[in-house]
Amino acid sequence: MKQEILRLERVTCKTGDRTQLQDVSLSVQEGEIVGLVPVSTYGLESLLAVLLRNEPIYYGYVYYREECVNSWKQDRRGRNPISLIDGNISLVEGMSVAMNLYAFRPAKHDEILRERQMQEMVRPYLDDLAPERFGITINPDEPAERLSPLQSVVVEILRAYMLGHRLIILREIGAVLSEEQVLALSGVLRHYAQRGCAFLYISMHMEEIRQICTKAAVFTNGSVAMVAELENREESGALEQSSYRVYADSLYRSVSGALSNAEPEFPPETLLEIRTRRMPYGISVRKGECLAVQFLDTRPYREIIRSLAAPETEPGTELYLHGKRPGRADLRSIAVLKENVAQTMVFREMSVIDNLCMTMDHRLPGIWLKRRQKNLIRKEYIRLTQHDPFERSVSALSAEELTELVYMRIYMQRPQVLIVEQPFKGADVTLRKRIWELIELLMREGITVVLLTVNMADSLTLASRVIRVRPHGQVEEYRRGDFSELPDNLPWAAMYRDLEREMEQQKGGLPSE
Amino acid sequence: MNRIRENMKYISFRAGLFLGLTLAGLLILLFLPEPGGSAMQALLRRKGLLLVVVGLFLLAGYVFLIKPYRVLAGQSRRFTEGYLSLAELLESPVMYSPSSEKTLRHLEKLVGMTDAIDLSKRQAQYRALQNQINPHFLYNTLDGIRSEALLGGMDSLADMTEALATFFRYTISRTENLVTLEEELENCNTYFKIQQYRFGDRLRLEIVRDMEDWEELRTALLPKLTLQPVLENSIIHGTELRLGEGVTRIVLERTLHRLVIRVRDNGVGMEEEQLRELNRKLSQGLQEPDNSSHGKQGGVALANVNNRIRLIFGEEYGIHVYSMLGQGTEVEISIPYTVRKRGDQVL
């Protein structure tokens, strides 16, 4: 008999007349790693608020370690001993690992002043974890800012464990880790699961959930629709089908169509080339290509991101367009989309139409004053997206509409190259489908696309070529015909393998399985 | 006169404190000795005190007027949406005015009377039906059919009749409300055996249990006929409509305080909206099952079982449904873990 670490019984949450959570029932037992797949992220923030801070609930009960901590009958606030770890590392910079681990303990703060004693206290925990077993080395003296994302996540887990938190929520950790690191993290989670912890692993990717979790739940529109034991093949298959149903079919059709066609030919000349200090050989892309670059170490990724935002801050970074450094005239030829465009690339004080037209000045000078042209653009937008957001303010738009607006801005801008940083990061299944469609639309218009990723997510389904950058700058290159050779745990790689096998069978006249 | 006095009591409870605090603040201001120091200092001190009084005024207003009003509004909303019964509304920590409370109590009495009449009517109908069936006559007849079948060499018919007799014996003759999980599972197996005569190999039942916990699980108590209606629901509305083999799994688990039973099928599942509606009704509980939904998703069977569990064990327990269209349905039954101790009365 296991202890039930978390039990949500018919939790309903309302904000005014809007129902954020509707009859959410979920149980997490000691030693379980439960995956939560948000098909839609609506209500997810409320769920986390209820779990972490005991936000008032309209109906239902919340139990932590078999004790009722929140219910509709009582107005009890306060934090639960539950930790949330997400991509934004919360370790204190300038403090060592040991200090980060020790400083947050509720008592015995005087050891902080005696460094050796503090390290002695931390060491048994590190020895128990033995991170080397999972290919991770953690030096207790290392300053927090020098840790890799994987090391930081492990230290955060260790800190939660030392604080006595028996439920740890990991939210979209895969977005900052490569698939090899996800595998290493899986070992760490299992280690602490055996020590009596339980994990709620929120991820948009079933591949990741399957790799890490023992049980999974589909979260949609503020409810838990389905729970499945992943060891049971039938149940996990049903879960996968249901969480991907909204877009797997169209994706499968598109990829199989692309595979059955001959591999597209691209002109031999390089359109864009990027070199950085950590990648002296650089990456180059040709016109019409969709290049997915996966960084197995986040440092060169961060370096590129910083250099794209402010090239002068990153010495050693060089960017060439048609073999030349881009000048002022090339300002609109290269477009960059940051992570989570709905948050980072929209100007909320501007109207929707101005947000859309803001990078069109090179195509239509003085567009700001030309109402007729704006109306034509508006009509074109509605024709392409089947949505009319123009009567509303930007703040009233949903994440999907905002994402659409940003990508359509690029469509109107028509750059030669579009560089997208982690396009699918933080997007639920519905939004991922929309992003995928929008990037495809841009590619059809002849825009060259470079996808910069740490976790490949769905980028493989769009790419015509993949470059994997290893920790010391070594580069592996895969053309579309070689995608089936990519590692098993890479999202969608298995689909390429299945499709290839199917095609070979068809060619050889063998019956398919 | 009495009513006025009662209402005055009610008002004095909240507003009295509120007004008292305000008056006290004003009195302090009025009778405050002339402060020493410069005129500016005196003004500042007075202003500071005024701020304190206003702060206290607002705080008292929130605690004694706004907060109780919010609680009352929230509970009324829950009541109108069906989450709360009238009795629960009256028990909840809400301050009513004496006349409102009197009205509600009277209403509760009237509703209670109607319920009691309904209940006794239904009990009378059930008894009449039970008498009409005459269990002994039924079992003797079924035994007779079984013997004839055996003599005629029709073994499967004999088995089927035996299963039917066992099923009726459990359903009709046993009068206790709580039975052990082992007995419920036996009844499920019997029911499933009867269904298999109809569906053949198209149906499969799997019972998954942790053997380490089995000793504790098998003696756990649950209301009689909790599992069979859920299993029937799963077969009729889930797997029967599916092409190919229908698998129903019953997973048994226990935690420190709970017995959890999951009945999962690989049937047709249901639409998101339909699932939300079903779970909403189950959360609201203790409502008359809606017969019009019968045949759609078996709302009646689930609502009946859910109501019985909630009546016996409280609203923290009951049934919750998980489902996705085309992917099957899982019904989770949650009951507090209890076992019958030696000398306990049979309920």
Coordinates of N, CA, C and O in Angstrom, one line a residue, chain B residues 57-177:
Chain B
F57 N -12.2 51.6 10.3 CA -13.6 51.7 9.7 C -13.7 50.7 8.5 O -14.6 49.9 8.4
L58 N -12.7 50.8 7.6 CA -12.7 50.0 6.4 C -12.5 48.5 6.8 O -13.2 47.6 6.2
L59 N -11.6 48.2 7.7 CA -11.4 46.8 8.1 C -12.6 46.2 8.7 O -13.0 45.1 8.4
A60 N -13.3 47.0 9.6 CA -14.5 46.5 10.2 C -15.6 46.3 9.2 O -16.3 45.3 9.2
G61 N -15.6 47.2 8.2 CA -16.6 47.1 7.1 C -16.4 45.8 6.4 O -17.4 45.1 6.1
Y62 N -15.1 45.5 6.1 CA -14.8 44.3 5.3 C -15.2 43.0 6.1 O -15.9 42.1 5.7
V63 N -14.7 43.0 7.4 CA -14.9 41.8 8.2 C -16.3 41.5 8.6 O -16.8 40.4 8.5
F64 N -17.1 42.6 8.9 CA -18.4 42.4 9.4 C -19.5 42.5 8.4 O -20.6 42.1 8.6
L65 N -19.2 43.1 7.3 CA -20.3 43.3 6.3 C -19.9 42.6 4.9 O -20.7 41.8 4.4
I66 N -18.8 43.0 4.4 CA -18.5 42.5 3.0 C -18.2 41.0 3.0 O -18.8 40.2 2.2
K67 N -17.3 40.5 3.9 CA -17.0 39.1 3.9 C -18.2 38.2 4.2 O -18.4 37.3 3.4
P68 N -19.0 38.5 5.2 CA -20.2 37.6 5.3 C -21.1 37.6 4.1 O -21.6 36.6 3.7
Y69 N -21.2 38.8 3.5 CA -22.0 38.9 2.3 C -21.5 38.0 1.2 O -22.2 37.3 0.5
R70 N -20.1 38.0 1.0 CA -19.5 37.2 0.0 C -19.7 35.7 0.2 O -20.0 35.0 -0.7
V71 N -19.6 35.3 1.5 CA -19.7 33.9 1.8 C -21.2 33.5 1.5 O -21.4 32.5 0.9
L72 N -22.1 34.4 1.9 CA -23.5 34.1 1.7 C -23.8 34.0 0.2 O -24.5 33.0 -0.3
A73 N -23.2 34.9 -0.6 CA -23.5 34.9 -2.1 C -22.9 33.7 -2.7 O -23.6 33.0 -3.5
G74 N -21.7 33.3 -2.2 CA -21.0 32.1 -2.8 C -21.9 30.8 -2.5 O -22.1 30.0 -3.4
Q75 N -22.3 30.7 -1.2 CA -23.1 29.5 -0.8 C -24.4 29.5 -1.6 O -24.9 28.4 -2.0
S76 N -25.1 30.6 -1.8 CA -26.4 30.7 -2.5 C -26.1 30.2 -3.9 O -27.0 29.5 -4.5
R77 N -25.0 30.7 -4.5 CA -24.7 30.3 -5.9 C -24.5 28.8 -6.0 O -25.0 28.1 -6.9
R78 N -23.8 28.2 -5.0 CA -23.5 26.8 -5.0 C -24.9 26.0 -4.9 O -25.1 25.0 -5.5
F79 N -25.8 26.6 -4.1 CA -27.1 26.0 -3.8 C -27.9 26.0 -5.1 O -28.4 25.0 -5.5
T80 N -27.9 27.1 -5.8 CA -28.7 27.2 -7.0 C -28.1 26.4 -8.1 O -28.8 25.9 -9.0
E81 N -26.8 26.2 -8.1 CA -26.2 25.3 -9.2 C -26.2 23.8 -8.8 O -25.8 23.0 -9.6
G82 N -26.7 23.5 -7.6 CA -26.9 22.1 -7.3 C -25.8 21.5 -6.5 O -25.9 20.3 -6.2
Y83 N -24.7 22.2 -6.2 CA -23.6 21.6 -5.5 C -24.0 21.4 -4.0 O -23.5 20.5 -3.3
L84 N -24.9 22.2 -3.5 CA -25.3 22.1 -2.1 C -26.8 21.7 -1.9 O -27.6 22.2 -2.7
S85 N -27.1 20.9 -0.9 CA -28.5 20.6 -0.7 C -29.0 21.7 0.3 O -28.2 22.4 0.9
L86 N -30.3 21.7 0.5 CA -30.8 22.7 1.4 C -30.3 22.5 2.9 O -30.0 23.5 3.6
A87 N -30.2 21.2 3.3 CA -29.7 21.0 4.6 C -28.2 21.4 4.7 O -27.8 22.0 5.7
E88 N -27.4 21.2 3.7 CA -26.0 21.6 3.7 C -25.9 23.1 3.7 O -25.0 23.7 4.4
L89 N -26.8 23.8 3.0 CA -26.8 25.3 3.0 C -27.1 25.8 4.4 O -26.4 26.7 4.8
L90 N -28.0 25.1 5.1 CA -28.3 25.6 6.4 C -27.2 25.3 7.4 O -27.0 26.0 8.4
E91 N -26.5 24.2 7.2 CA -25.4 23.9 8.1 C -24.1 24.7 7.8 O -23.2 24.8 8.7
S92 N -24.0 25.3 6.6 CA -22.8 26.0 6.3 C -22.6 27.2 7.1 O -23.6 27.8 7.6
P93 N -21.4 27.7 7.4 CA -21.1 28.8 8.3 C -21.5 30.2 7.7 O -20.7 31.0 7.4
V94 N -22.8 30.3 7.5 CA -23.3 31.6 6.9 C -24.2 32.2 7.9 O -25.0 31.5 8.5
M95 N -24.2 33.5 8.0 CA -25.1 34.2 8.9 C -26.3 34.7 8.1 O -26.2 35.5 7.2
Y96 N -27.5 34.1 8.5 CA -28.7 34.6 7.9 C -29.4 35.5 8.8 O -29.2 35.5 10.0
S97 N -30.3 36.3 8.3 CA -31.1 37.1 9.2 C -32.1 36.1 9.8 O -32.4 35.1 9.2
P98 N -32.6 36.4 11.0 CA -33.4 35.4 11.7 C -34.6 35.0 10.8 O -35.0 33.8 10.8
S99 N -35.3 36.0 10.1 CA -36.4 35.7 9.3 C -36.1 34.8 8.1 O -36.8 33.8 7.8
S100 N -34.9 35.0 7.5 CA -34.5 34.2 6.4 C -34.2 32.8 6.9 O -34.6 31.8 6.2
E101 N -33.6 32.6 8.0 CA -33.3 31.3 8.5 C -34.6 30.5 8.8 O -34.7 29.4 8.5
K102 N -35.5 31.3 9.4 CA -36.8 30.6 9.7 C -37.5 30.1 8.4 O -37.9 29.0 8.4
T103 N -37.5 30.9 7.4 CA -38.1 30.6 6.1 C -37.4 29.3 5.5 O -38.0 28.4 5.1
L104 N -36.0 29.3 5.6 CA -35.3 28.2 5.0 C -35.6 26.9 5.8 O -35.7 25.8 5.2
R105 N -35.6 27.0 7.1 CA -35.9 25.9 8.0 C -37.3 25.3 7.6 O -37.5 24.1 7.5
H106 N -38.2 26.2 7.4 CA -39.6 25.7 7.1 C -39.6 25.0 5.7 O -40.2 24.0 5.5
L107 N -38.8 25.6 4.8 CA -38.7 25.0 3.4 C -38.1 23.6 3.5 O -38.5 22.7 2.9
E108 N -37.1 23.5 4.4 CA -36.4 22.2 4.5 C -37.4 21.2 5.1 O -37.4 20.0 4.6
K109 N -38.2 21.6 6.0 CA -39.2 20.7 6.6 C -40.1 20.2 5.5 O -40.4 19.0 5.4
L110 N -40.6 21.1 4.6 CA -41.5 20.8 3.6 C -40.9 19.8 2.6 O -41.5 18.8 2.2
V111 N -39.6 20.1 2.2 CA -38.9 19.3 1.2 C -38.7 17.9 1.8 O -38.9 16.9 1.2
G112 N -38.3 17.9 3.1 CA -38.1 16.6 3.8 C -39.3 15.7 3.8 O -39.2 14.5 3.7
M113 N -40.5 16.4 4.0 CA -41.7 15.6 4.1 C -42.0 15.0 2.7 O -42.3 13.8 2.6
T114 N -41.8 15.8 1.7 CA -42.0 15.2 0.3 C -41.1 14.1 0.0 O -41.5 13.0 -0.5
D115 N -39.8 14.2 0.4 CA -38.8 13.2 0.2 C -39.2 11.9 1.0 O -39.1 10.8 0.4
A116 N -39.6 12.1 2.2 CA -40.0 10.9 3.0 C -41.2 10.2 2.4 O -41.2 9.0 2.4
I117 N -42.1 11.0 1.9 CA -43.3 10.3 1.2 C -42.8 9.6 0.0 O -43.2 8.4 -0.2
D118 N -42.0 10.2 -0.8 CA -41.4 9.6 -2.0 C -40.7 8.3 -1.6 O -40.9 7.2 -2.3
L119 N -39.9 8.4 -0.6 CA -39.1 7.2 -0.2 C -40.0 6.1 0.2 O -39.8 4.9 -0.2
S120 N -41.0 6.4 1.1 CA -41.8 5.3 1.6 C -42.6 4.7 0.4 O -42.8 3.5 0.4
K121 N -43.0 5.5 -0.5 CA -43.7 5.0 -1.7 C -42.8 4.1 -2.5 O -43.3 3.0 -2.9
R122 N -41.6 4.5 -2.7 CA -40.7 3.6 -3.5 C -40.4 2.3 -2.8 O -40.3 1.3 -3.4
Q123 N -40.2 2.4 -1.4 CA -39.9 1.2 -0.6 C -41.1 0.2 -0.7 O -40.9 -1.0 -0.9
A124 N -42.3 0.8 -0.7 CA -43.5 0.0 -0.8 C -43.6 -0.7 -2.1 O -43.9 -1.9 -2.2
Q125 N -43.2 0.1 -3.2 CA -43.2 -0.5 -4.6 C -42.2 -1.6 -4.7 O -42.5 -2.7 -5.2
Y126 N -41.0 -1.4 -4.1 CA -40.0 -2.4 -4.1 C -40.4 -3.7 -3.4 O -40.2 -4.8 -3.9
R127 N -41.0 -3.5 -2.2 CA -41.4 -4.7 -1.4 C -42.4 -5.5 -2.2 O -42.4 -6.7 -2.3
A128 N -43.4 -4.7 -2.8 CA -44.5 -5.4 -3.6 C -43.8 -6.2 -4.7 O -44.2 -7.3 -5.0
L129 N -42.8 -5.6 -5.4 CA -42.1 -6.3 -6.5 C -41.4 -7.5 -6.0 O -41.5 -8.6 -6.6
Q130 N -40.7 -7.3 -4.8 CA -40.0 -8.5 -4.2 C -41.0 -9.6 -3.9 O -40.7 -10.8 -4.1
N131 N -42.2 -9.2 -3.3 CA -43.1 -10.3 -3.0 C -43.7 -11.0 -4.2 O -43.9 -12.2 -4.2
Q132 N -43.9 -10.2 -5.3 CA -44.4 -10.7 -6.5 C -43.4 -11.8 -7.1 O -43.8 -12.8 -7.6
I133 N -42.1 -11.4 -7.0 CA -41.1 -12.3 -7.6 C -41.1 -13.6 -6.8 O -40.9 -14.7 -7.4
N134 N -41.3 -13.6 -5.5 CA -41.1 -14.7 -4.7 C -39.8 -15.5 -4.9 O -39.8 -16.4 -5.7
P135 N -38.8 -15.1 -4.3 CA -37.4 -15.6 -4.6 C -37.3 -17.1 -4.7 O -36.8 -17.7 -5.6
H136 N -38.0 -17.7 -3.7 CA -37.8 -19.2 -3.6 C -38.4 -19.9 -4.9 O -37.9 -20.8 -5.4
F137 N -39.6 -19.3 -5.3 CA -40.2 -19.9 -6.5 C -39.2 -19.7 -7.7 O -39.0 -20.6 -8.5
L138 N -38.6 -18.5 -7.8 CA -37.7 -18.2 -8.9 C -36.5 -19.2 -8.9 O -36.2 -19.8 -9.9
Y139 N -35.9 -19.3 -7.7 CA -34.7 -20.2 -7.6 C -35.0 -21.6 -7.9 O -34.3 -22.3 -8.6
N140 N -36.2 -22.1 -7.4 CA -36.6 -23.5 -7.6 C -36.8 -23.7 -9.1 O -36.4 -24.7 -9.7
T141 N -37.5 -22.7 -9.7 CA -37.7 -22.8 -11.2 C -36.4 -22.9 -12.0 O -36.2 -23.8 -12.8
L142 N -35.5 -22.0 -11.6 CA -34.2 -22.0 -12.3 C -33.4 -23.3 -12.1 O -32.8 -23.8 -13.0
D143 N -33.5 -23.8 -10.8 CA -32.8 -25.1 -10.5 C -33.5 -26.2 -11.4 O -32.7 -27.1 -11.9
G144 N -34.8 -26.1 -11.5 CA -35.5 -27.1 -12.4 C -35.0 -27.1 -13.8 O -34.7 -28.1 -14.4
I145 N -34.9 -25.8 -14.3 CA -34.4 -25.7 -15.7 C -33.0 -26.2 -15.9 O -32.7 -26.9 -16.8
R146 N -32.2 -26.0 -14.8 CA -30.8 -26.4 -14.9 C -30.8 -28.0 -14.9 O -30.0 -28.6 -15.7
S147 N -31.6 -28.6 -14.1 CA -31.6 -30.1 -14.1 C -32.0 -30.6 -15.4 O -31.4 -31.6 -15.9
E148 N -33.1 -30.0 -16.0 CA -33.6 -30.5 -17.3 C -32.5 -30.4 -18.3 O -32.3 -31.2 -19.2
A149 N -31.8 -29.2 -18.3 CA -30.7 -29.0 -19.2 C -29.6 -30.0 -19.1 O -29.1 -30.5 -20.1
L150 N -29.3 -30.3 -17.9 CA -28.2 -31.3 -17.6 C -28.6 -32.7 -18.2 O -27.8 -33.4 -18.8
L151 N -29.9 -33.0 -17.9 CA -30.4 -34.3 -18.4 C -30.4 -34.4 -19.9 O -30.2 -35.4 -20.5
G152 N -30.7 -33.2 -20.5 CA -30.8 -33.1 -22.0 C -29.4 -33.0 -22.6 O -29.3 -32.8 -23.8
G153 N -28.3 -33.0 -21.8 CA -27.0 -32.8 -22.3 C -26.6 -31.4 -22.7 O -25.6 -31.2 -23.4
M154 N -27.4 -30.4 -22.3 CA -27.1 -29.0 -22.7 C -26.4 -28.3 -21.5 O -27.0 -27.6 -20.7
D155 N -25.1 -28.6 -21.5 CA -24.3 -28.1 -20.3 C -24.2 -26.6 -20.3 O -24.3 -26.0 -19.2
S156 N -24.1 -26.0 -21.4 CA -23.9 -24.5 -21.4 C -25.2 -23.9 -20.9 O -25.2 -22.9 -20.2
L157 N -26.4 -24.5 -21.3 CA -27.6 -23.9 -20.8 C -27.7 -24.1 -19.3 O -28.2 -23.2 -18.5
A158 N -27.3 -25.2 -18.8 CA -27.3 -25.5 -17.3 C -26.4 -24.5 -16.6 O -26.8 -23.9 -15.6
D159 N -25.2 -24.3 -17.2 CA -24.3 -23.3 -16.6 C -24.9 -21.9 -16.5 O -24.8 -21.2 -15.5
M160 N -25.5 -21.5 -17.6 CA -26.1 -20.2 -17.7 C -27.2 -20.0 -16.7 O -27.3 -19.0 -16.0
T161 N -28.0 -21.1 -16.6 CA -29.1 -21.0 -15.6 C -28.6 -20.9 -14.2 O -29.1 -20.1 -13.4
E162 N -27.5 -21.6 -13.9 CA -26.9 -21.6 -12.6 C -26.4 -20.2 -12.3 O -26.6 -19.7 -11.2
A163 N -25.7 -19.6 -13.3 CA -25.2 -18.3 -13.1 C -26.3 -17.3 -12.9 O -26.1 -16.4 -12.0
L164 N -27.4 -17.4 -13.6 CA -28.5 -16.5 -13.4 C -29.1 -16.6 -12.0 O -29.4 -15.6 -11.4
A165 N -29.2 -17.9 -11.5 CA -29.7 -18.1 -10.2 C -28.8 -17.5 -9.1 O -29.3 -16.8 -8.2
T166 N -27.5 -17.7 -9.3 CA -26.5 -17.1 -8.4 C -26.7 -15.6 -8.4 O -26.6 -14.9 -7.3
F167 N -26.8 -15.0 -9.5 CA -26.9 -13.6 -9.7 C -28.1 -13.0 -8.9 O -28.0 -12.1 -8.2
F168 N -29.3 -13.7 -9.2 CA -30.5 -13.2 -8.5 C -30.4 -13.4 -7.0 O -30.9 -12.6 -6.2
R169 N -29.8 -14.5 -6.6 CA -29.7 -14.8 -5.1 C -29.0 -13.6 -4.5 O -29.4 -13.2 -3.4
Y170 N -27.9 -13.2 -5.1 CA -27.1 -12.1 -4.5 C -27.8 -10.8 -4.6 O -27.9 -10.0 -3.6
T171 N -28.5 -10.6 -5.7 CA -29.2 -9.3 -5.9 C -30.4 -9.1 -5.1 O -30.7 -8.1 -4.5
I172 N -31.2 -10.2 -5.0 CA -32.5 -10.0 -4.4 C -32.5 -10.4 -2.9 O -33.0 -9.7 -2.1
S173 N -31.9 -11.6 -2.6 CA -32.1 -12.1 -1.3 C -31.2 -11.5 -0.2 O -31.6 -11.5 0.9
R174 N -30.0 -11.1 -0.6 CA -29.1 -10.5 0.4 C -29.6 -9.1 0.8 O -29.8 -8.3 0.0
T175 N -29.8 -8.9 2.1 CA -30.4 -7.7 2.5 C -29.5 -6.6 3.1 O -29.8 -5.5 3.2
E176 N -28.2 -7.0 3.4 CA -27.3 -6.1 4.0 C -26.9 -5.0 3.0 O -26.9 -5.3 1.8
N177 N -26.6 -3.8 3.5 CA -26.2 -2.7 2.6 C -24.7 -2.8 2.2 O -24.4 -2.4 1.1

